[in-house]
Amino acid sequence: NGKGTGMVGYNVQAVVDAEHHLVVAHEMTNEGHDRSQLTNMTRQAKHAMAADDLKVLADRGYFSSEEILGCEQAGATPYVPRPLTSGAKADGRFGKQDFIYIREQDAYRCPAGEVFARRMTTVERNLTLHRYWNLSSCRSFALKPQCTPAKERRVTRWEHEDVIEAMQHRLDREPHAMRVRRQTVEHVFGTLKAWMGATHFKTRRLPNVAAEMSLQVLAYNLKRTIAIVGVRPLMAAIQG
């Protein structure tokens, strides 16, 4: 699960087109999470579809700042909501979204209207992070208990944070995007699970399970294509 514990199993990655519900790319992994898969699957889908640009809709499990940047660099437009993991919000305090970035000043405005200047830059896990705070204003802020239990509230900004902010603006403008995702890929997984039964995979070891999944995807795509264009046009396309 990304925290050092989990169970032995297989993780199916699949990209499904929203128009015809065909699986355009898939891959089998044995990682217990999806956070490192967004760029890889985006590239596979773009290659399979020969597409110059794609809208990529994924659930919260795929949220990774680096992967979202990689997805954009691959020529796609990602839509991935943030995980609901803010400790401050869970404790009833102001979250990072309550602090407004002022691009012209490279500073943040806090809920009290005070300006947090950039104070330092660090590199953590290969990410360049800028830290912002304002010690003097935090000391006199009447709502400080609602903001932080520390001496001052600090805001962290990744060097490519503008990519994440632009994606959040897209999600705010297009709230239906996640509904489209659910109606697209969840339908495919539900169908495949129903076909495969409660035990899902009959084989073991990653190469064998990957081959088994490929056969399931092939069968699914054939049935979908027959439903869309019919048997004769499909046979003509295969032969010609």
Short mmCIF file of C-alpha atoms in Angstrom, two decimals:
data_model
loop_
_atom_site.label_atom_id
_atom_site.label_comp_id
_atom_site.label_asym_id
_atom_site.label_seq_id
_atom_site.Cartn_x
_atom_site.Cartn_y
_atom_site.Cartn_z
CA ASN A 1 0.00 0.00 0.00
CA GLY A 2 2.99 2.32 -0.28
CA LYS A 3 3.59 2.30 3.51
CA GLY A 4 5.75 -0.81 3.66
CA THR A 5 2.91 -3.26 4.23
CA GLY A 6 0.38 -4.95 2.00
CA MET A 7 -0.59 -8.27 0.48
CA VAL A 8 0.83 -10.28 -2.38
CA GLY A 9 -1.31 -9.65 -5.43
CA TYR A 10 -1.62 -8.04 -8.83
CA ASN A 11 -2.61 -4.54 -9.86
CA VAL A 12 -4.28 -4.13 -13.25
CA GLN A 13 -3.73 -0.81 -15.00
CA ALA A 14 -6.16 0.01 -17.80
CA VAL A 15 -6.88 3.03 -19.98
CA VAL A 16 -10.40 3.11 -21.44
CA ASP A 17 -11.61 5.58 -24.05
CA ALA A 18 -14.68 7.51 -22.94
CA GLU A 19 -16.50 7.35 -26.28
CA HIS A 20 -16.57 3.63 -27.08
CA HIS A 21 -15.41 2.11 -23.76
CA LEU A 22 -12.61 0.19 -25.47
CA VAL A 23 -9.47 -0.68 -23.50
CA VAL A 24 -6.74 1.16 -25.41
CA ALA A 25 -3.85 0.23 -23.10
CA HIS A 26 -3.33 -2.07 -20.14
CA GLU A 27 -0.51 -3.38 -18.00
CA MET A 28 -0.14 -5.75 -15.07
CA THR A 29 1.97 -4.71 -12.08
CA ASN A 30 2.53 -6.05 -8.59
CA GLU A 31 2.80 -2.64 -6.92
CA GLY A 32 0.27 -2.08 -4.17
CA HIS A 33 -0.62 1.44 -5.30
CA ASP A 34 -1.24 3.46 -8.49
CA ARG A 35 0.81 6.58 -7.75
CA SER A 36 3.66 5.76 -10.15
CA GLN A 37 1.52 4.67 -13.12
CA LEU A 38 -0.01 7.85 -14.58
CA THR A 39 2.77 8.88 -16.98
CA ASN A 40 3.48 5.33 -18.14
CA MET A 41 -0.15 4.56 -18.97
CA THR A 42 -0.64 7.97 -20.59
CA ARG A 43 2.25 7.32 -22.97
CA GLN A 44 0.93 3.87 -23.83
CA ALA A 45 -2.53 5.26 -24.55
CA LYS A 46 -1.20 8.09 -26.72
CA HIS A 47 0.87 5.61 -28.73
CA ALA A 48 -2.04 3.17 -29.15
CA MET A 49 -4.45 5.91 -30.24
CA ALA A 50 -1.91 7.95 -32.25
CA ALA A 51 -3.32 10.98 -30.43
CA ASP A 52 -1.63 14.37 -30.23
CA ASP A 53 -3.49 15.29 -27.07
CA LEU A 54 -5.54 13.38 -24.51
CA LYS A 55 -7.64 14.25 -21.51
CA VAL A 56 -6.55 11.83 -18.80
CA LEU A 57 -9.11 11.24 -16.03
CA ALA A 58 -7.89 9.29 -13.00
CA ASP A 59 -8.99 8.83 -9.40
CA ARG A 60 -7.27 10.13 -6.26
CA GLY A 61 -5.08 7.04 -6.00
CA TYR A 62 -3.07 8.28 -8.99
CA PHE A 63 -2.27 11.67 -7.45
CA SER A 64 1.47 12.31 -7.55
CA SER A 65 2.92 15.72 -8.31
CA GLU A 66 5.77 14.23 -10.33
CA GLU A 67 3.46 11.92 -12.31
CA ILE A 68 1.05 14.76 -13.08
CA LEU A 69 3.95 16.84 -14.40
CA GLY A 70 5.15 13.83 -16.43
CA CYS A 71 1.65 13.39 -17.85
CA GLU A 72 1.63 17.00 -19.05
CA GLN A 73 5.12 16.65 -20.49
CA ALA A 74 3.89 13.59 -22.40
CA GLY A 75 1.37 15.85 -24.16
CA ALA A 76 -1.76 15.03 -22.15
CA THR A 77 -4.10 17.05 -19.94
CA PRO A 78 -4.49 15.38 -16.52
CA TYR A 79 -7.54 15.49 -14.25
CA VAL A 80 -6.63 13.91 -10.90
CA PRO A 81 -8.28 15.11 -7.66
CA ARG A 82 -6.14 15.57 -4.56
CA PRO A 83 -6.33 12.89 -1.85
CA LEU A 84 -8.33 13.89 1.21
CA THR A 85 -5.33 13.68 3.56
CA SER A 86 -4.94 17.21 4.96
CA GLY A 87 -4.15 16.86 8.67
CA ALA A 88 -4.96 20.52 9.30
CA LYS A 89 -8.39 20.24 7.66
CA ALA A 90 -9.13 17.02 9.56
CA ASP A 91 -8.37 18.86 12.82
CA GLY A 92 -10.61 21.79 11.85
CA ARG A 93 -7.77 24.17 10.98
CA PHE A 94 -7.12 26.18 7.82
CA GLY A 95 -5.89 24.06 4.90
CA LYS A 96 -3.32 25.03 2.28
CA GLN A 97 -6.13 25.96 -0.13
CA ASP A 98 -7.04 28.80 2.27
CA PHE A 99 -3.69 30.46 1.50
CA ILE A 100 -3.68 32.38 -1.80
CA TYR A 101 -0.53 32.45 -3.91
CA ILE A 102 0.46 35.92 -5.19
CA ARG A 103 2.46 35.18 -8.31
CA GLU A 104 3.77 38.74 -8.81
CA GLN A 105 5.32 38.76 -5.33
CA ASP A 106 6.15 35.06 -5.06
CA ALA A 107 4.31 35.11 -1.74
CA TYR A 108 1.16 33.77 -0.06
CA ARG A 109 -1.72 35.68 1.50
CA CYS A 110 -3.05 33.97 4.62
CA PRO A 111 -6.71 33.96 5.82
CA ALA A 112 -5.90 37.01 8.00
CA GLY A 113 -4.76 38.97 4.94
CA GLU A 114 -1.09 38.88 5.94
CA VAL A 115 1.63 38.15 3.38
CA PHE A 116 3.95 35.15 3.75
CA ALA A 117 7.27 35.75 1.97
CA ARG A 118 9.52 32.98 0.68
CA ARG A 119 12.07 32.21 3.41
CA MET A 120 13.94 29.12 2.24
CA THR A 121 14.24 26.44 -0.44
CA THR A 122 14.98 22.77 0.18
CA VAL A 123 15.25 19.59 -1.87
CA GLU A 124 13.36 16.57 -0.51
CA ARG A 125 13.01 13.28 -2.40
CA ASN A 126 14.33 15.07 -5.51
CA LEU A 127 11.59 17.74 -5.25
CA THR A 128 12.57 21.41 -4.98
CA LEU A 129 10.30 22.94 -2.33
CA HIS A 130 9.92 26.60 -1.33
CA ARG A 131 8.84 27.51 2.24
CA TYR A 132 6.82 30.61 3.11
CA TRP A 133 5.97 32.09 6.50
CA ASN A 134 5.50 35.32 8.50
CA LEU A 135 6.45 34.89 12.14
CA SER A 136 5.47 38.38 13.34
CA SER A 137 1.92 38.25 11.95
CA CYS A 138 1.31 34.71 13.24
CA ARG A 139 2.12 35.76 16.81
CA SER A 140 -0.64 38.41 16.81
CA PHE A 141 -3.25 36.49 14.79
CA ALA A 142 -6.44 36.09 16.85
CA LEU A 143 -7.36 32.86 15.05
CA LYS A 144 -3.90 31.28 15.41
CA PRO A 145 -5.32 28.18 17.19
CA GLN A 146 -7.44 27.64 14.08
CA CYS A 147 -4.32 27.89 11.92
CA THR A 148 -1.41 26.08 13.60
CA PRO A 149 -0.22 24.78 16.99
CA ALA A 150 3.38 25.76 16.06
CA LYS A 151 5.06 29.16 16.46
CA GLU A 152 4.15 30.09 12.91
CA ARG A 153 2.26 28.58 9.98
CA ARG A 154 4.48 27.54 7.10
CA VAL A 155 3.29 26.96 3.54
CA THR A 156 5.23 24.71 1.18
CA ARG A 157 5.22 25.21 -2.58
CA TRP A 158 6.72 22.81 -5.13
CA GLU A 159 8.70 24.44 -7.96
CA HIS A 160 6.09 23.13 -10.46
CA GLU A 161 3.07 23.85 -8.26
CA ASP A 162 1.50 25.90 -11.08
CA VAL A 163 0.88 22.60 -12.93
CA ILE A 164 -1.12 21.28 -9.95
CA GLU A 165 -3.02 24.56 -9.56
CA ALA A 166 -3.96 24.64 -13.26
CA MET A 167 -5.26 21.08 -12.97
CA GLN A 168 -7.35 22.00 -9.92
CA HIS A 169 -8.88 24.91 -11.85
CA ARG A 170 -9.85 22.45 -14.62
CA LEU A 171 -11.47 20.15 -12.08
CA ASP A 172 -13.38 23.08 -10.57
CA ARG A 173 -14.61 24.15 -14.02
CA GLU A 174 -15.48 20.59 -15.11
CA PRO A 175 -16.90 18.77 -12.06
CA HIS A 176 -18.48 16.18 -14.38
CA ALA A 177 -15.02 14.85 -15.31
CA MET A 178 -14.90 12.41 -12.39
CA ARG A 179 -18.40 11.19 -13.20
CA VAL A 180 -17.23 10.42 -16.74
CA ARG A 181 -14.27 8.51 -15.28
CA ARG A 182 -16.51 6.38 -13.07
CA GLN A 183 -18.91 5.62 -15.91
CA THR A 184 -16.03 4.63 -18.19
CA VAL A 185 -13.35 2.58 -16.48
CA GLU A 186 -15.43 1.24 -13.57
CA HIS A 187 -17.88 -0.31 -16.04
CA VAL A 188 -15.03 -2.16 -17.76
CA PHE A 189 -13.57 -3.47 -14.51
CA GLY A 190 -17.00 -4.53 -13.30
CA THR A 191 -17.61 -6.48 -16.51
CA LEU A 192 -14.22 -8.20 -16.40
CA LYS A 193 -14.59 -9.14 -12.74
CA ALA A 194 -18.01 -10.63 -13.46
CA TRP A 195 -16.52 -12.74 -16.26
CA MET A 196 -13.53 -13.88 -14.20
CA GLY A 197 -15.46 -14.86 -11.08
CA ALA A 198 -14.70 -14.40 -7.41
CA THR A 199 -11.14 -15.73 -7.61
CA HIS A 200 -10.33 -13.48 -10.59
CA PHE A 201 -7.03 -14.89 -11.91
CA LYS A 202 -6.53 -18.59 -12.54
CA THR A 203 -2.76 -18.36 -13.03
CA ARG A 204 0.15 -17.29 -10.83
CA ARG A 205 3.40 -15.35 -11.39
CA LEU A 206 3.39 -11.96 -13.03
CA PRO A 207 4.09 -12.99 -16.68
CA ASN A 208 1.32 -15.61 -16.58
CA VAL A 209 -1.20 -13.30 -14.95
CA ALA A 210 -0.31 -10.57 -17.47
CA ALA A 211 -1.00 -12.99 -20.34
CA GLU A 212 -4.30 -14.04 -18.76
CA MET A 213 -5.35 -10.41 -18.40
CA SER A 214 -4.41 -9.68 -22.01
CA LEU A 215 -6.74 -12.47 -23.17
CA GLN A 216 -9.56 -11.03 -21.06
CA VAL A 217 -8.98 -7.55 -22.52
CA LEU A 218 -8.87 -8.97 -26.05
CA ALA A 219 -12.20 -10.74 -25.51
CA TYR A 220 -13.74 -7.62 -23.99
CA ASN A 221 -12.58 -5.39 -26.87
CA LEU A 222 -13.84 -7.88 -29.47
CA LYS A 223 -17.29 -7.98 -27.86
CA ARG A 224 -17.39 -4.19 -27.62
CA THR A 225 -16.31 -3.77 -31.25
CA ILE A 226 -18.92 -6.26 -32.47
CA ALA A 227 -21.55 -4.34 -30.52
CA ILE A 228 -20.41 -1.06 -32.09
CA VAL A 229 -19.77 -1.96 -35.76
CA GLY A 230 -21.02 -5.55 -36.18
CA VAL A 231 -19.26 -8.80 -37.11
CA ARG A 232 -18.80 -8.26 -40.86
CA PRO A 233 -17.19 -4.80 -40.66
CA LEU A 234 -14.90 -6.11 -37.92
CA MET A 235 -13.85 -9.13 -40.01
CA ALA A 236 -13.27 -6.87 -43.01
CA ALA A 237 -11.07 -4.57 -40.93
CA ILE A 238 -9.08 -7.54 -39.57
CA GLN A 239 -8.57 -9.01 -43.04
CA GLY A 240 -7.85 -5.78 -44.81
#
